[in-house]
Coordinates of C-alpha atoms in Angstrom, one line a residue:
Chain S
M1 CA -42.0 4.6 -5.5
L2 CA -38.4 3.3 -5.8
T3 CA -39.6 0.5 -8.1
L4 CA -41.4 3.0 -10.3
A5 CA -38.3 5.2 -10.5
I6 CA -36.1 2.2 -11.4
A7 CA -38.5 1.1 -14.0
V8 CA -38.7 4.6 -15.6
L9 CA -34.9 4.8 -15.6
G10 CA -34.8 1.4 -17.3
V11 CA -37.3 2.5 -20.0
V12 CA -35.4 5.7 -20.6
L13 CA -32.1 3.9 -20.7
L14 CA -33.4 1.3 -23.1
L15 CA -34.9 3.8 -25.4
V16 CA -31.6 5.8 -25.4
L17 CA -29.6 2.7 -26.1
L18 CA -31.9 1.6 -28.9
A19 CA -31.7 5.1 -30.4
S20 CA -27.9 5.2 -30.2
Y21 CA -27.5 1.8 -31.9
D22 CA -26.2 2.6 -35.4
E23 CA -26.6 -0.5 -37.4
A24 CA -24.8 0.9 -40.5
S25 CA -21.7 1.9 -38.5
V26 CA -21.6 -1.5 -36.7
G27 CA -22.0 -3.3 -40.1
R28 CA -19.1 -1.3 -41.6
D29 CA -16.8 -2.1 -38.7
W30 CA -17.5 -5.8 -39.0
E31 CA -17.0 -5.7 -42.7
A32 CA -13.6 -4.1 -42.2
I33 CA -12.6 -6.7 -39.6
L34 CA -13.9 -9.9 -41.3
T35 CA -11.9 -9.3 -44.4
P36 CA -8.1 -9.7 -45.1
G37 CA -8.0 -5.9 -45.3
G38 CA -6.8 -5.7 -41.7
L39 CA -3.4 -7.2 -42.6
R40 CA -3.0 -5.0 -45.7
A41 CA -4.0 -2.0 -43.5
Y42 CA -1.2 -2.8 -41.1
E43 CA 1.4 -2.8 -43.9
D44 CA -0.1 0.4 -45.4
L45 CA 0.0 2.1 -42.1
K46 CA 3.6 1.2 -41.4
D47 CA 4.6 2.6 -44.8
R48 CA 2.6 5.8 -44.3
F49 CA 4.2 6.3 -40.8
D50 CA 7.7 5.7 -42.3
R51 CA 7.0 8.3 -45.0
E52 CA 5.7 10.8 -42.5
K53 CA 8.7 10.2 -40.2
A54 CA 11.1 10.9 -43.1
A55 CA 9.3 14.1 -44.0
I56 CA 9.3 15.3 -40.3
D57 CA 13.0 14.4 -39.9
F58 CA 13.9 16.2 -43.1
S59 CA 12.2 19.4 -42.1
Y60 CA 13.8 19.4 -38.6
A61 CA 17.3 18.4 -39.9
K62 CA 17.1 21.4 -42.3
A63 CA 16.1 23.6 -39.4
E64 CA 19.0 22.4 -37.3
A65 CA 21.4 22.9 -40.2
A66 CA 20.2 26.5 -40.7
R67 CA 20.6 27.2 -37.0
D68 CA 24.2 25.8 -37.1
D69 CA 24.9 28.1 -40.0
G70 CA 23.7 31.1 -37.9
D71 CA 20.5 31.7 -40.0
V72 CA 18.1 32.0 -37.1
Q73 CA 15.2 33.3 -39.1
E74 CA 15.4 30.4 -41.6
A75 CA 15.8 27.9 -38.8
G76 CA 12.6 29.3 -37.2
R77 CA 10.7 29.2 -40.4
L78 CA 11.7 25.6 -41.1
L79 CA 10.8 24.6 -37.5
A80 CA 7.3 26.2 -38.1
V81 CA 7.0 24.2 -41.3
G82 CA 7.9 21.0 -39.5
Y83 CA 5.3 21.8 -36.8
D84 CA 2.6 22.6 -39.4
Y85 CA 3.2 19.2 -40.9
L86 CA 3.0 17.4 -37.6
A87 CA -0.2 19.3 -36.8
L88 CA -1.5 18.1 -40.1
V89 CA -0.9 14.4 -39.4
A90 CA -1.7 14.4 -35.7
P91 CA -5.6 14.3 -36.1
D92 CA -5.2 11.2 -38.2
R93 CA -3.3 9.5 -35.5
E94 CA -5.9 10.5 -32.9
T95 CA -8.6 9.1 -35.0
L96 CA -6.6 5.9 -35.5
L97 CA -6.1 5.5 -31.7
D98 CA -9.8 6.1 -31.1
G99 CA -10.6 3.5 -33.8
L100 CA -8.2 1.0 -32.2
K101 CA -9.9 1.5 -28.9
L102 CA -13.3 0.7 -30.5
Y103 CA -12.1 -2.4 -32.4
S104 CA -10.4 -3.7 -29.2
R105 CA -13.9 -4.3 -27.8
M106 CA -14.8 -6.5 -30.8
C107 CA -12.1 -9.1 -30.6
A108 CA -11.9 -12.0 -28.3
A109 CA -8.2 -11.9 -27.3
I110 CA -5.5 -9.3 -27.7
V111 CA -1.7 -10.1 -27.5
A112 CA -0.5 -8.8 -24.1
L113 CA 1.6 -5.7 -24.7
P114 CA 4.1 -4.3 -22.2
P115 CA 3.3 -0.9 -20.6
L116 CA 4.8 2.2 -22.2
R117 CA 8.4 2.6 -20.8
P118 CA 9.0 6.0 -19.1
T119 CA 12.6 5.8 -20.2
A120 CA 11.5 5.7 -23.9
F121 CA 10.4 9.3 -23.6
R122 CA 12.4 12.6 -23.2
L123 CA 9.8 15.1 -22.2
P124 CA 9.2 15.2 -18.4
Q125 CA 5.4 15.3 -18.9
L126 CA 5.5 12.1 -21.0
V127 CA 7.9 10.4 -18.6
T128 CA 5.4 11.0 -15.8
L129 CA 2.4 9.9 -18.0
A130 CA 4.2 6.7 -18.9
G131 CA 5.1 6.2 -15.3
L132 CA 1.4 6.5 -14.3
G133 CA 0.6 4.1 -17.2
V134 CA 2.9 1.5 -15.7
L135 CA 1.1 1.8 -12.4
G136 CA -2.4 1.6 -14.1
H137 CA -1.1 -1.4 -16.2
H138 CA -0.5 -3.4 -13.0
L139 CA -3.8 -2.3 -11.4
L140 CA -5.9 -3.3 -14.4
V141 CA -6.8 -7.0 -14.6
T142 CA -7.7 -7.8 -18.2
I143 CA -5.5 -7.5 -21.2
P144 CA -8.1 -5.6 -23.3
D145 CA -8.4 -3.0 -20.4
R146 CA -4.6 -2.6 -20.4
F147 CA -4.6 -2.3 -24.1
R148 CA -7.2 0.5 -24.0
L149 CA -5.2 2.3 -21.2
R150 CA -2.1 2.1 -23.5
L151 CA -4.1 3.7 -26.4
E152 CA -5.5 6.4 -24.2
L153 CA -1.9 7.2 -22.9
L154 CA -0.7 7.4 -26.5
R155 CA -3.5 9.7 -27.4
R156 CA -2.8 12.0 -24.5
G157 CA 0.9 11.8 -25.2
L158 CA 0.4 12.9 -28.7
G159 CA -1.5 15.9 -27.5
I160 CA 1.3 16.8 -25.0
A161 CA 4.0 16.4 -27.7
L162 CA 2.1 18.7 -30.0
V163 CA 1.6 21.4 -27.4
V164 CA 5.3 21.3 -26.5
L165 CA 6.2 21.6 -30.1
L166 CA 3.9 24.5 -30.7
R167 CA 5.2 26.4 -27.7
G168 CA 8.8 25.6 -28.3
T169 CA 8.7 26.4 -32.0
H170 CA 6.9 29.8 -31.6
R171 CA 8.8 31.0 -28.5
E172 CA 9.8 34.6 -28.7
R173 CA 12.4 36.5 -26.7
G174 CA 12.9 40.2 -26.9
G175 CA 10.4 40.4 -29.8
R176 CA 12.4 37.8 -31.8
L177 CA 11.6 34.2 -32.6
D178 CA 13.8 32.1 -30.3
P179 CA 12.8 28.4 -30.5
D180 CA 13.4 26.2 -27.5
W181 CA 15.5 23.7 -29.4
A182 CA 16.0 21.2 -26.6
R183 CA 12.3 20.8 -26.0
V184 CA 11.4 20.9 -29.7
L185 CA 13.8 18.1 -30.5
A186 CA 12.8 16.1 -27.4
A187 CA 9.1 16.5 -28.5
R188 CA 9.9 15.4 -32.0
T189 CA 11.7 12.2 -30.7
D190 CA 8.7 11.5 -28.4
F191 CA 6.4 12.0 -31.4
H192 CA 8.3 9.3 -33.2
T193 CA 8.2 7.0 -30.1
I194 CA 4.5 7.5 -29.9
S195 CA 4.2 6.6 -33.6
E196 CA 6.2 3.4 -33.1
E197 CA 4.1 2.4 -30.1
T198 CA 0.9 3.1 -32.1
I199 CA 2.2 0.8 -34.9
E200 CA 2.9 -1.9 -32.3
S201 CA -0.6 -1.5 -30.8
F202 CA -2.1 -1.7 -34.3
G203 CA -0.2 -4.8 -35.0
A204 CA -1.4 -6.5 -31.8
L205 CA -5.0 -5.7 -32.6
V206 CA -4.7 -6.9 -36.2
S207 CA -3.2 -10.2 -35.1
A208 CA -5.9 -10.5 -32.5
L209 CA -8.6 -9.9 -35.1
V210 CA -7.0 -12.4 -37.5
R211 CA -6.9 -15.0 -34.8
Q212 CA -10.6 -14.5 -34.0
P213 CA -12.5 -17.7 -35.1
A214 CA -15.0 -15.8 -37.3
T215 CA -12.2 -13.8 -38.9
A216 CA -10.0 -16.9 -39.4
A217 CA -12.9 -18.7 -41.2
A218 CA -13.6 -15.6 -43.4
L219 CA -9.9 -15.3 -44.3
H220 CA -9.7 -19.0 -45.0
R221 CA -12.7 -18.7 -47.3
V222 CA -11.3 -15.8 -49.2
H223 CA -7.7 -17.2 -49.7
Chain Y
M1 CA -64.9 -10.1 -16.2
T2 CA -66.8 -7.4 -18.1
G3 CA -67.8 -7.6 -21.7
S4 CA -65.2 -5.1 -22.8
Q5 CA -62.5 -6.9 -20.9
V6 CA -63.3 -10.2 -22.6
L7 CA -63.4 -8.4 -26.0
V8 CA -59.9 -6.9 -25.4
A9 CA -58.6 -10.2 -24.1
N10 CA -59.9 -12.0 -27.2
L11 CA -58.4 -9.3 -29.5
S12 CA -55.0 -9.7 -27.8
A13 CA -55.2 -13.5 -28.0
A14 CA -56.0 -13.3 -31.7
L15 CA -53.1 -10.9 -32.3
M16 CA -50.7 -13.2 -30.3
A17 CA -51.9 -16.2 -32.3
A18 CA -51.3 -14.3 -35.5
A19 CA -47.8 -13.4 -34.2
A20 CA -47.1 -17.1 -33.3
A21 CA -48.3 -18.1 -36.8
G22 CA -46.0 -15.5 -38.3
L23 CA -43.0 -16.7 -36.4
L24 CA -43.6 -20.2 -37.7
A25 CA -44.6 -19.2 -41.3
R26 CA -41.6 -16.9 -41.6
R27 CA -39.3 -19.3 -39.8
R28 CA -38.5 -16.7 -37.2
A29 CA -39.3 -18.9 -34.2
R30 CA -35.6 -20.0 -34.2
L31 CA -34.7 -16.3 -33.6
C32 CA -36.1 -16.6 -30.1
W33 CA -37.8 -19.9 -29.1
S34 CA -38.6 -18.6 -25.7
F35 CA -40.6 -15.7 -27.3
L36 CA -42.8 -18.3 -29.0
A37 CA -43.2 -20.0 -25.6
Y38 CA -44.1 -16.7 -24.1
L39 CA -46.8 -16.0 -26.7
L40 CA -48.3 -19.5 -26.2
A41 CA -48.2 -19.1 -22.4
M42 CA -49.9 -15.6 -22.7
I43 CA -52.6 -16.9 -25.0
L44 CA -53.3 -19.8 -22.7
G45 CA -53.2 -17.7 -19.5
N46 CA -55.4 -14.9 -20.8
Q47 CA -57.9 -17.2 -22.5
L48 CA -58.4 -19.4 -19.5
A49 CA -59.3 -16.3 -17.5
A50 CA -61.6 -15.1 -20.2
W51 CA -63.4 -18.4 -21.0
L52 CA -63.5 -19.9 -17.5
P53 CA -63.5 -16.9 -15.2
E54 CA -65.1 -18.7 -12.3
T55 CA -62.0 -20.9 -12.0
F56 CA -59.2 -18.8 -13.5
H57 CA -60.1 -15.2 -13.0
S58 CA -58.7 -15.6 -9.5
H59 CA -55.8 -14.4 -7.3
W60 CA -53.9 -17.7 -7.3
F61 CA -54.1 -18.0 -11.1
W62 CA -53.0 -14.4 -11.7
T63 CA -50.1 -14.9 -9.3
A64 CA -49.1 -18.1 -11.0
K65 CA -49.3 -16.7 -14.6
M66 CA -47.4 -13.6 -13.6
S67 CA -44.6 -15.8 -12.3
V68 CA -44.5 -17.8 -15.5
Y69 CA -44.5 -14.7 -17.7
G70 CA -41.6 -13.2 -15.7
A71 CA -39.6 -16.4 -15.9
L72 CA -40.2 -16.5 -19.7
R73 CA -39.2 -12.8 -20.1
S74 CA -35.9 -13.6 -18.4
L75 CA -35.4 -16.5 -20.8
I76 CA -36.1 -14.2 -23.7
A77 CA -33.4 -11.8 -22.5
L78 CA -31.0 -14.7 -22.0
E79 CA -31.7 -16.3 -25.4
I80 CA -31.3 -12.9 -27.2
A81 CA -27.9 -12.5 -25.4
L82 CA -26.7 -16.0 -26.2
L83 CA -27.6 -15.6 -29.9
T84 CA -26.3 -12.0 -30.2
F85 CA -23.0 -13.0 -28.7
S86 CA -22.7 -16.5 -30.0
A87 CA -19.6 -15.6 -32.1
L88 CA -18.1 -13.2 -29.5
P89 CA -16.9 -15.2 -26.5
R90 CA -15.7 -12.2 -24.4
A91 CA -18.9 -10.3 -24.9
R92 CA -21.0 -13.4 -24.1
L93 CA -19.1 -13.9 -20.9
R94 CA -19.7 -10.3 -19.9
A95 CA -23.4 -10.5 -20.8
E96 CA -23.8 -13.7 -18.7
L97 CA -22.2 -12.1 -15.7
V98 CA -24.3 -8.9 -16.0
L99 CA -27.5 -10.9 -16.5
A100 CA -26.7 -13.1 -13.5
L101 CA -26.1 -10.0 -11.4
V102 CA -29.4 -8.4 -12.4
L103 CA -31.3 -11.7 -11.7
A104 CA -29.6 -12.2 -8.3
V105 CA -30.5 -8.6 -7.2
S106 CA -34.1 -9.0 -8.5
A107 CA -34.5 -12.3 -6.8
G108 CA -33.2 -10.8 -3.5
V109 CA -35.5 -7.8 -3.7
G110 CA -38.5 -9.9 -4.7
M111 CA -38.0 -12.2 -1.7
L112 CA -37.7 -9.2 0.6
A113 CA -41.0 -7.8 -0.8
T114 CA -42.9 -11.1 -0.2
A115 CA -41.6 -11.3 3.4
S116 CA -42.7 -7.7 4.2
V117 CA -46.5 -8.2 3.2
G118 CA -48.7 -10.6 4.9
Y119 CA -51.2 -11.4 2.1
P120 CA -49.4 -13.1 -0.8
Y121 CA -51.7 -11.7 -3.5
L122 CA -51.2 -8.1 -2.4
A123 CA -47.5 -8.7 -2.2
M124 CA -47.5 -10.1 -5.7
L125 CA -49.8 -7.3 -7.1
G126 CA -48.2 -4.3 -5.5
L127 CA -44.6 -5.4 -5.0
V128 CA -43.3 -8.5 -6.7
A129 CA -45.0 -8.0 -10.1
P130 CA -43.8 -4.4 -10.7
R131 CA -40.3 -5.4 -9.4
G132 CA -40.4 -8.4 -11.7
S133 CA -41.3 -6.2 -14.7
A134 CA -38.6 -3.7 -13.7
A135 CA -36.1 -6.6 -13.5
S136 CA -37.1 -7.8 -17.0
L137 CA -36.5 -4.2 -18.3
W138 CA -33.1 -4.2 -16.7
L139 CA -32.2 -7.6 -18.2
F140 CA -33.0 -6.1 -21.7
V141 CA -31.0 -3.0 -20.8
A142 CA -28.0 -5.2 -19.9
V143 CA -28.2 -7.2 -23.1
L144 CA -28.4 -4.0 -25.2
A145 CA -25.6 -2.2 -23.2
V146 CA -23.2 -5.1 -23.6
A147 CA -24.1 -5.3 -27.4
L148 CA -23.4 -1.6 -27.8
W149 CA -20.1 -1.8 -25.9
H150 CA -18.8 -4.7 -28.0
R151 CA -20.4 -3.4 -31.2
A152 CA -22.2 -6.6 -31.6
P153 CA -24.8 -6.5 -34.4
I154 CA -28.4 -6.9 -33.1
H155 CA -30.8 -8.8 -35.3
P156 CA -33.7 -6.5 -36.4
F157 CA -36.2 -9.0 -35.0
H158 CA -34.5 -8.8 -31.6
R159 CA -34.5 -5.0 -31.7
S160 CA -38.3 -5.1 -32.4
L161 CA -38.8 -7.4 -29.3
L162 CA -36.7 -5.1 -27.1
L163 CA -38.6 -2.0 -28.2
A164 CA -42.0 -3.6 -27.7
F165 CA -41.1 -5.0 -24.3
T166 CA -39.6 -1.7 -23.2
L167 CA -42.8 0.2 -24.0
Y168 CA -45.2 -2.4 -22.6
L169 CA -43.2 -3.2 -19.5
G170 CA -42.8 0.5 -18.8
T171 CA -46.5 1.0 -18.9
A172 CA -47.3 -2.1 -16.9
T173 CA -44.8 -1.4 -14.2
G174 CA -46.1 2.2 -13.9
L175 CA -49.7 0.9 -13.4
L176 CA -48.7 -1.9 -11.0
G177 CA -46.5 0.6 -9.1
L178 CA -49.5 2.9 -8.8
V179 CA -51.6 0.0 -7.3
G180 CA -48.7 -0.7 -4.9
L181 CA -48.6 2.9 -3.8
A182 CA -52.4 3.1 -3.2
A183 CA -52.5 -0.2 -1.3
S184 CA -52.7 1.5 2.1
S185 CA -56.1 3.1 1.4
R186 CA -59.0 1.0 0.1
P187 CA -60.7 3.7 -2.1
A188 CA -57.4 4.8 -3.6
Y189 CA -56.5 1.1 -4.2
L190 CA -59.8 0.5 -6.0
A191 CA -59.3 3.5 -8.1
A192 CA -55.8 2.5 -9.0
Y193 CA -56.9 -1.0 -9.7
A194 CA -59.6 0.2 -12.0
Y195 CA -56.9 2.0 -14.1
L196 CA -54.8 -1.1 -14.1
E197 CA -57.7 -3.2 -15.3
A198 CA -58.7 -0.7 -18.0
L199 CA -55.3 0.4 -19.4
D200 CA -53.0 -2.7 -19.0
P201 CA -55.0 -4.9 -21.4
L202 CA -55.2 -2.1 -24.0
A203 CA -51.4 -1.5 -23.8
F204 CA -50.9 -5.2 -24.1
A205 CA -53.2 -5.4 -27.2
V206 CA -51.1 -2.6 -28.9
T207 CA -47.9 -4.5 -28.0
A208 CA -49.4 -7.8 -29.4
G209 CA -50.2 -5.9 -32.6
F210 CA -46.6 -4.7 -32.8
W211 CA -45.4 -8.3 -32.3
T212 CA -47.7 -9.5 -35.1
W213 CA -46.2 -6.9 -37.4
A214 CA -42.7 -7.9 -36.4
A215 CA -43.4 -11.6 -37.0
W216 CA -44.9 -11.1 -40.4
R217 CA -43.1 -8.2 -42.0
R218 CA -40.5 -8.9 -44.7
E219 CA -37.0 -9.0 -43.4
P220 CA -35.6 -5.4 -43.4
A221 CA -32.4 -4.7 -45.3
T222 CA -29.5 -5.2 -42.9
A223 CA -26.1 -3.4 -42.9
L224 CA -24.3 -6.8 -42.7
S225 CA -23.2 -8.5 -45.9
P226 CA -24.4 -12.2 -46.2
A227 CA -20.8 -13.4 -45.6
V228 CA -20.4 -11.4 -42.4
A229 CA -24.0 -12.2 -41.2
S230 CA -23.3 -15.9 -41.7
R231 CA -20.3 -15.7 -39.4
L232 CA -21.9 -13.5 -36.7
Q233 CA -25.5 -14.6 -36.9
P234 CA -25.5 -18.1 -38.4
W235 CA -28.7 -18.9 -36.5
A236 CA -30.6 -16.3 -38.6
A237 CA -29.6 -17.9 -42.0
A238 CA -32.7 -20.1 -42.4
C239 CA -35.2 -17.3 -41.8
S240 CA -37.6 -16.4 -44.5
R241 CA -37.0 -13.0 -46.1

C-alpha cells in the first residue's frame, strides 16, 4: 500500500513539475545571462539608483527646509511627495531582488559577500533583522544560500522601511499632520543603505555570471 | 501465452523497433544512449518470451528482465541528468547527490522486501518490481526538480521521455502494487494477476507508440537561441531537425 502511495505521489509530482516547466521563460533568462548585457545592466542599474537617490534626497531636503521655515503644511506635503516617489520605485526593487534570487541558482559560483551589518541601519527593526541575518549567515554553509538569505533580508528590509515611511509621513496629532521626522529620516537613510547593498549584490551576481565558463565563452565570441 | 498477448507483444516490439530506428535515423540516440539500450533490451526480452515461451515465459526470466529494465531506467535518469547539467557544475553536483540518495534508499528498501518473503518470484512480483518502478519514478522526479530549481533547460526529447515514463511507470506500479496487495489470497491474487497481464502490455504498447512519435517527429521549436543552446546543450547539436 505504501509503495502504491509513493508511486502515485511520484506520478503527481512529476506531472506537476512537467506542467510548471516554462521553456520560454527559462530560455529568456539564459539569453539574458549569456550575453554581455549583464555588465551593461549593472552600469545602467547603478545610474538609475543614483538618479532615484538624488530625486528622493531632493524631496526630503525640501521638506526639511520647509519644516525649518515653520511651514508645517508644506513640509508634510513634500514628505508625502517623497513617500509617493519611494512607493513608486519600491516594486521595481522587489522585482529586482526576486530576479537576483532566481539568477543566483543558475550560476556556478558567487563572490562571497559579507552579511548585512546591523550598524549600517538606523531603524530598530532593520537593526534586528540584520542581526538575525548575521546569525543566519554563519549557520548557512554554502555561499549561494548566504547570498539568497541576503537578498531575502534586503527585500524584507525594503518593506519595513516603506511601512515606517508611510506611518511616519502620515502621522496625525490632534487632527493635524505631524510627521515623525526622526523615523522618516532614519527610514530614508535605511532605504538608501538597502539600495547600496542591492547594487553590491547585483554586482556580485553579474561578476559570477561573467566568470561562468559558458558565459565567458559567449562573451569571448561576441567581443 | 495467449494469442492476444502474443499480438500485443509483437505490436509493442514493432513500435519499439520503429522508435530505435527513429533514434538512429534522426541522430537522436546520442540524446540518451541508455534509452536506445533500454529499447533493445525490451525488444529482446519481450520477443524471447513471445517466440520461445516454453523457455522464456518463466519466473526466472521475468525476474531477470525486470532487474535489467530497472537498472537501465536508472541509467536513463542518470544520463539525462548528466546531459542536462553538463554546463552547470553546481546543479550537476546537486543532481548526483539526490540521485545517489534515491538509489541508496531504493536499494535498501528492495533488499528488505526480498528478505521478508520466502519465495523469490513472489517477492519480485509483489514487492521488488513495484518498488523498483517507484524508485525509477523518483529518479525522474529528482532530475526534473533539480532542473527546475536551477532553471536548467530540458531538451524536448528528454521531456518526452520523462512524460512517457511517468505515465507508464505510474500504471505499471499501480498494477504490480495491486498484485502485491492480493498476494495473501489465491483467488484475489489470480484476479489481480489477470488485470496485470491484460492491462500492462496495453499500457506499454501505448507508451511504445509515444516513444516512436518522439523519436521520429521533427525537432520542435525551442526557446533557446542556437548560440545559447550550443553552450548549454552542445551534445544536441548534431541531431537531425
